[in-house]
Coordinates of C-alpha atoms in Angstrom, one line a residue:
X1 CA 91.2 77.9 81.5
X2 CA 89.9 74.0 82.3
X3 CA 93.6 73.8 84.5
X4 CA 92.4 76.6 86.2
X5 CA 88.9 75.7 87.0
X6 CA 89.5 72.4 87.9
X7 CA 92.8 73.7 90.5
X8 CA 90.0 76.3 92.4
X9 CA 87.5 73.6 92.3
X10 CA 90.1 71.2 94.1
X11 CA 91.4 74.3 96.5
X12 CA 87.6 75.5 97.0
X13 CA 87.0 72.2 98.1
X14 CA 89.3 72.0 101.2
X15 CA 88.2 75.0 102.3
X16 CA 85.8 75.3 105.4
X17 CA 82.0 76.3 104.8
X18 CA 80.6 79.1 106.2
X19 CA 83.7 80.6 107.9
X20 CA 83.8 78.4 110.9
X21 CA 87.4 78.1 110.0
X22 CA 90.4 79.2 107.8
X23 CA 91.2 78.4 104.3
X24 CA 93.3 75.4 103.8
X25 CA 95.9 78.0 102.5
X26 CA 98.9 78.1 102.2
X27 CA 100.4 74.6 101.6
X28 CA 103.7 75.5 99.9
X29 CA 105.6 78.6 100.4
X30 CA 104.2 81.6 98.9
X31 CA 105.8 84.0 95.5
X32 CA 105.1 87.6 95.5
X33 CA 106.2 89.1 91.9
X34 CA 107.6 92.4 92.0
X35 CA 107.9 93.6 88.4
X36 CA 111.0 96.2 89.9
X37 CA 114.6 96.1 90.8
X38 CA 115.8 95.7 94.3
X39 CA 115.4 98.9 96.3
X40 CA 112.7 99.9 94.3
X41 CA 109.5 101.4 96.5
X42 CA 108.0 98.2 95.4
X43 CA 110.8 95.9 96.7
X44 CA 110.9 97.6 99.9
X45 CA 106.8 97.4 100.2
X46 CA 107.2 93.6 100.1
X47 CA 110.3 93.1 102.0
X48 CA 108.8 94.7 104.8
X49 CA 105.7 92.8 104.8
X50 CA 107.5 89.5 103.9
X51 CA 109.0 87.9 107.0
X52 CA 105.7 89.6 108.6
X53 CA 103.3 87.3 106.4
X54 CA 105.8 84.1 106.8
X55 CA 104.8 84.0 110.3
X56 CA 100.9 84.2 109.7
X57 CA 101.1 81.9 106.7
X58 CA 103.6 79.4 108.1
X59 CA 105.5 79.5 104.5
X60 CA 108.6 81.0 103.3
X61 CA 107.3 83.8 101.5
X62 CA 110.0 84.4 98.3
X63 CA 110.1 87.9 96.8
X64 CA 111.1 87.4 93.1
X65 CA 112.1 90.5 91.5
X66 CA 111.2 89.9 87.8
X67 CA 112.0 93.3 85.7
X68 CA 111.2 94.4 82.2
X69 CA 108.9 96.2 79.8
X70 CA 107.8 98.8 82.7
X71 CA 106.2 96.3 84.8
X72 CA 104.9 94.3 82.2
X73 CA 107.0 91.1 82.6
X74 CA 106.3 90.4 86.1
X75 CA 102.8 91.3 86.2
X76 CA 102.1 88.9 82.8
X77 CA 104.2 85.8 84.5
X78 CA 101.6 86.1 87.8
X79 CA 98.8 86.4 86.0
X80 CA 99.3 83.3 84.0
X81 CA 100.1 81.4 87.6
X82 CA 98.1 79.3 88.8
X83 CA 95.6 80.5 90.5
X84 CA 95.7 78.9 94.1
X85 CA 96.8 81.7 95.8
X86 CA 100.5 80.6 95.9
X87 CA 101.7 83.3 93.3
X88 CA 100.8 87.3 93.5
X89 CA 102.5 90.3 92.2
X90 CA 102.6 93.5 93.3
X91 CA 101.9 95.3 90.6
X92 CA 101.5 99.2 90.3
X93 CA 99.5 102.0 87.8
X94 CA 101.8 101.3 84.7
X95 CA 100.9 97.8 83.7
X96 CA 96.8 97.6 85.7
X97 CA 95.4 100.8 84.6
X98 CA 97.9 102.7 82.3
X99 CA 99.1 100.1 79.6
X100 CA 95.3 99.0 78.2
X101 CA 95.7 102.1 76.1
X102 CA 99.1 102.5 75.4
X103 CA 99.9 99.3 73.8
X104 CA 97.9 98.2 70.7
X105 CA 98.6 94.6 72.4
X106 CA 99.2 92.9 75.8
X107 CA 100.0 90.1 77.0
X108 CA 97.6 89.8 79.5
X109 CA 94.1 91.4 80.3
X110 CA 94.4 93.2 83.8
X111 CA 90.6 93.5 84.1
X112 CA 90.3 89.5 83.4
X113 CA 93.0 88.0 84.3
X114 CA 94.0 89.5 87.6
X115 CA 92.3 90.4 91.0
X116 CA 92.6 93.0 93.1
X117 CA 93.5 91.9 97.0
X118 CA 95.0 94.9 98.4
X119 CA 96.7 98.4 98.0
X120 CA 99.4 98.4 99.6
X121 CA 101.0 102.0 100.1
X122 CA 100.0 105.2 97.5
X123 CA 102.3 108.2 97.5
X124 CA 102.5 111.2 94.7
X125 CA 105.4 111.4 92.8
X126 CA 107.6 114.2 93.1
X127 CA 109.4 116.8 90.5
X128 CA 113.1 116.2 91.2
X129 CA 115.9 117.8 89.4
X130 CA 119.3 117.8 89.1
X131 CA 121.4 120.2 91.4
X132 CA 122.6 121.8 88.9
X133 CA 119.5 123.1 87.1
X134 CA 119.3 126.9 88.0
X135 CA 115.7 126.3 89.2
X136 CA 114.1 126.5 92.6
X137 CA 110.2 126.2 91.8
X138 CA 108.2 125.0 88.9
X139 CA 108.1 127.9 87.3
X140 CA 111.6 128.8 87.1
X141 CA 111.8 125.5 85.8
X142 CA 109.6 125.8 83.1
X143 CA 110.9 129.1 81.8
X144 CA 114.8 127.4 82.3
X145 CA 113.4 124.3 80.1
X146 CA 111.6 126.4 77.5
X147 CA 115.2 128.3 76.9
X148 CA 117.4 125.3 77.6
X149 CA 119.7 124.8 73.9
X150 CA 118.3 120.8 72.8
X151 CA 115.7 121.0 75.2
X152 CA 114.9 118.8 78.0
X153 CA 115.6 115.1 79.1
X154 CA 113.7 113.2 81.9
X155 CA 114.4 110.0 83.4
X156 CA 111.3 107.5 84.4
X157 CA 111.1 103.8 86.2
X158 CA 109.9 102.9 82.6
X159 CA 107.8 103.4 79.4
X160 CA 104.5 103.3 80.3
X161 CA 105.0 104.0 84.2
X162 CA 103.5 106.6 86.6
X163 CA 106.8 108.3 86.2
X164 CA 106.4 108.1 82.3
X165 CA 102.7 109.6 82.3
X166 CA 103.1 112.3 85.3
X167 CA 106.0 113.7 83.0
X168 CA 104.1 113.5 80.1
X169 CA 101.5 115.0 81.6
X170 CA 103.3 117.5 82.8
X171 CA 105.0 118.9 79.9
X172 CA 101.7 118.8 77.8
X173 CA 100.4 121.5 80.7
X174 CA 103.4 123.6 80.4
X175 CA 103.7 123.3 76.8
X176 CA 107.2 121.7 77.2
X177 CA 108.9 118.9 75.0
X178 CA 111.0 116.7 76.4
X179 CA 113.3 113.3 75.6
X180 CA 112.1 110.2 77.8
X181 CA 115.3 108.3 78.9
X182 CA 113.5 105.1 80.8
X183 CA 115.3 103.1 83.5
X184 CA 114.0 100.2 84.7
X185 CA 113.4 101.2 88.2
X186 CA 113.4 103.6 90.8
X187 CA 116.9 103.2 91.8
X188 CA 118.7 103.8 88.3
X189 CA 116.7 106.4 87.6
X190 CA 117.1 108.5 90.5
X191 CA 121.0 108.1 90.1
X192 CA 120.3 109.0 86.3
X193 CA 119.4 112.8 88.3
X194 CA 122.0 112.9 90.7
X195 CA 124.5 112.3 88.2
X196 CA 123.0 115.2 85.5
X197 CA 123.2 112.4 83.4
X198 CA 119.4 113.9 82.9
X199 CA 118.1 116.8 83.9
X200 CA 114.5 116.1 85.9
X201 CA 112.2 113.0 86.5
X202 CA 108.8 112.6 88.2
X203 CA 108.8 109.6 90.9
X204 CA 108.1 108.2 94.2
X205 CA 110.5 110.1 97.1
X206 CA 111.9 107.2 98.5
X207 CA 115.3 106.7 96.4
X208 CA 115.4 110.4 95.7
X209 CA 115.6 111.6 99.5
X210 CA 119.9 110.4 99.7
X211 CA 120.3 112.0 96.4
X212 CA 118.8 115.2 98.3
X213 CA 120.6 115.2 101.3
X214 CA 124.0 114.4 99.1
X215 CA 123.2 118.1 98.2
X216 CA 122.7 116.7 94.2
X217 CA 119.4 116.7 93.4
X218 CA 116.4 119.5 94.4
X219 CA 112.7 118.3 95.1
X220 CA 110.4 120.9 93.3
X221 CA 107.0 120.1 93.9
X222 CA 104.4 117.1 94.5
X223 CA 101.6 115.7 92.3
X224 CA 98.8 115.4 95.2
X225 CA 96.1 117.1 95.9
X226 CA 97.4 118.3 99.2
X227 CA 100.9 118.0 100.5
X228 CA 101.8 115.0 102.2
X229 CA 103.3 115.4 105.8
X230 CA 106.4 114.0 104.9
X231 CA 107.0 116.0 102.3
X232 CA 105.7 119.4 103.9
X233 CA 108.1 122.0 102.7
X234 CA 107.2 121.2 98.7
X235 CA 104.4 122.8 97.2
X236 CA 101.9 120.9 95.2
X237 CA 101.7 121.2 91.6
X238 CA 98.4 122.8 91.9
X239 CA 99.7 125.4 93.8
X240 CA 102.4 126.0 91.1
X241 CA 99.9 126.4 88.5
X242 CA 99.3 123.0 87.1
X243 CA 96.3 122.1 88.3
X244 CA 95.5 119.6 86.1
X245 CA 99.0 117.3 87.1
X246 CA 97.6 115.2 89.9
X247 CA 98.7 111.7 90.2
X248 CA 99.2 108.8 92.7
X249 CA 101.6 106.0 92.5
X250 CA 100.2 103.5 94.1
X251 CA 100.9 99.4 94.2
X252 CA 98.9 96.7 95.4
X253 CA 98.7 92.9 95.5
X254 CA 96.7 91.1 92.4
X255 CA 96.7 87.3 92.0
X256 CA 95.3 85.1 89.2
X257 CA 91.9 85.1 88.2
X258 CA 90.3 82.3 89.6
X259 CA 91.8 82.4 92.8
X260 CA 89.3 81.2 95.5
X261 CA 87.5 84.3 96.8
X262 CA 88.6 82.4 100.8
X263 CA 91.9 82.7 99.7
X264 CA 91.8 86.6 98.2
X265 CA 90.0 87.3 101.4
X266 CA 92.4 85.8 103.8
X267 CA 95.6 87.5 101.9
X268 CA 93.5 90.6 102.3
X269 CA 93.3 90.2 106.4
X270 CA 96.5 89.2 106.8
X271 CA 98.2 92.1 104.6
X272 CA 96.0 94.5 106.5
X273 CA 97.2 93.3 109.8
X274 CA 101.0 93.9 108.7
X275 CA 100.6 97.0 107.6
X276 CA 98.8 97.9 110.9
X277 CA 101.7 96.5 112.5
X278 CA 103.6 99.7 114.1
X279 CA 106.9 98.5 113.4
X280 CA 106.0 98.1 109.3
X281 CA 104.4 101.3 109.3
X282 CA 107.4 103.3 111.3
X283 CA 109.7 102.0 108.6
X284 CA 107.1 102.6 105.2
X285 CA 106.5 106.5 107.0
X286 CA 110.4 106.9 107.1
X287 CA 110.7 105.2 103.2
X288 CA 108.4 108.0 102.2
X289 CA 105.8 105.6 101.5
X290 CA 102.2 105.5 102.7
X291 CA 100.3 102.5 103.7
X292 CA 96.3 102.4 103.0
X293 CA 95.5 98.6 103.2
X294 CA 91.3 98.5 103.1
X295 CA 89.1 95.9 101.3
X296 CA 90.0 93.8 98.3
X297 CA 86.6 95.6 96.6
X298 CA 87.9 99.0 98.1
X299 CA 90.9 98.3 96.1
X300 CA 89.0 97.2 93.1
X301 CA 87.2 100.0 92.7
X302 CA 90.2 102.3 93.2
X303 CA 91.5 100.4 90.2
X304 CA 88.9 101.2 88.1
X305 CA 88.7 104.8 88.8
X306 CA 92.2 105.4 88.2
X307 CA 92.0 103.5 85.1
X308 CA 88.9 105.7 83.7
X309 CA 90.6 108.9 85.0
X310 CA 93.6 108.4 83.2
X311 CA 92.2 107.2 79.7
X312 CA 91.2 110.2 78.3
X313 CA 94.3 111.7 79.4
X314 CA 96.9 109.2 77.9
X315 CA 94.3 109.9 74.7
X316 CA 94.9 113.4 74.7
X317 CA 98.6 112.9 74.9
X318 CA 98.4 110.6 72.2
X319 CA 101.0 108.5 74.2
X320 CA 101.3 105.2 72.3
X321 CA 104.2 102.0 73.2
X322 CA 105.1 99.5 71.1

């Protein structure tokens, strides 16, 4: 913690007062974390952004996919960076608001020792299931699961993910069972699907749309409140009688704690400028992915209120990791 005061202190110091200019940030080339496997959602978020923010930064920026534990691995190594703004991650639900109550421990504190800069893009996940399954709506798929010989198995980008929970979720509605089969990612996952090596997952569209137009895997519904224009034709769960399975998948930039708030806010400007950037957001809209940007306290307290909705849910489930 002394390290770490006495590097913002030294950062802090170099930087202008009262805004009359920019931070003296960044001096070395900059690390984005992104706790998922290439073409993951989250590896395509910061790939589009990256060569974006290299020429507002003046730094090679160097996108270090770091997977494991359902996020949990790259989100712990940035938040025990150093915290001068040189090293973020873009992390996601699983390991900010989710893991606190599913593991007894962590390795990390997300309310202490990471801050919120931006969200990125938020998108609902989507009820995808194999080709195969003689199901075209949720409720043909719930009857077909409730008489299915073994019972169902589901694929997810990980314990403890928003793939992992919406599932959960899901099946505690519809008074299913189900075995969880985590991947780590979106990509293995979704192939899990497409090759009935499971029979149904709940995740982001973007590496289930080929699967779909290969003609081997069926979108069902979505899990937001109304349906997103890309994904027009699918009904939401609400409208299919679950109600009550509503969820966002959303990821955002963090870095340490301890960062200088200059540096948090100037990361915040210039991510928001990318993703106003027409070409950036033509490519996120056709990757099924939507981009908010806002304030870093907009983002905070979107954190927060995702983290308090989905406590007493993860409760109820009695859904606990190791």
């Amino acid at each position: 913690m002394q390290r770490r005061h006495l590097l913002a202190l030294a950062l802090t110091a170099t930087l202008p007062v009262a805004g009359f200019a920019q931070p003296a940030w960044p001096t070395q080339p900059v690390k984005i974390v992104v706790p998922a496997p290439a073409g993951s959602s989250l590896d395509i978020v910061v790939r589009l952004m990256s060569d974006k923010l290299k020429e507002r930064w003046g730094q090679p920026v160097v996108v270090e996919n770091r997977v494991g534990a359902g996020g949990l691995l790259g989100t712990d190594a940035a938040a025990k960076a150093a915290p001068d703004g040189h090293t973020m991650v873009l992390s996601f639900n699983g390991p900010i608001s989710f893991a606190p109550f599913m593991y007894a421990k962590l390795p990390y504190d997300p309310a202490k020792d990471l801050v919120p800069v931006v969200m990125t893009t938020s998108q609902p996940n989507v009820l995808a299931v194999h080709a195969g399954v003689p199901a075209t709506n949720v409720k043909e798929f719930v009857a077909w699961a409730k008489a299915k010989p073994g019972g169902l198995n589901y694929s997810s980008l990980g314990k403890g993910s928003s793939s992992h929970l919406t599932m959960e979720l899901f099946l505690a509605d519809a008074g299913l069972s189900g075995t969880h089969v985590p991947y780590n990612g979106s990509p293995p996952s979704a192939m899990a699907v497409a090759q009935g090596e499971v029979d149904a997952t709940m995740m982001v569209a973007p590496a289930m749309l080929p699967h779909v137009q290969a003609g081997r895997v069926k979108l069902l519904a979505v899990t937001s409140a109304q349906r997103p224009e890309s994904l027009k034709s699918l009904p939401t769960m609400a409208e299919s009688g679950y109600p009550n399975v509503e969820a966002l998948a959303w990821n955002g930039l963090f870095v340490p704690a301890g960062t200088p708030a200059a540096v948090v806010a100037r990361i915040n400007t210039d991510v928001n400028a990318v993703l106003r950037d027409p070409d950036v957001r033509a490519k996120l809209d056709a990757a099924g992915l939507t981009p908010v940007g806002g304030s870093a306290a907009d983002f905070a307290a979107a954190v927060a209120a995702d983290t308090q909705r989905w406590g007493p849910i993860i409760r109820r489930i009695g859904l606990k990791l190791d």
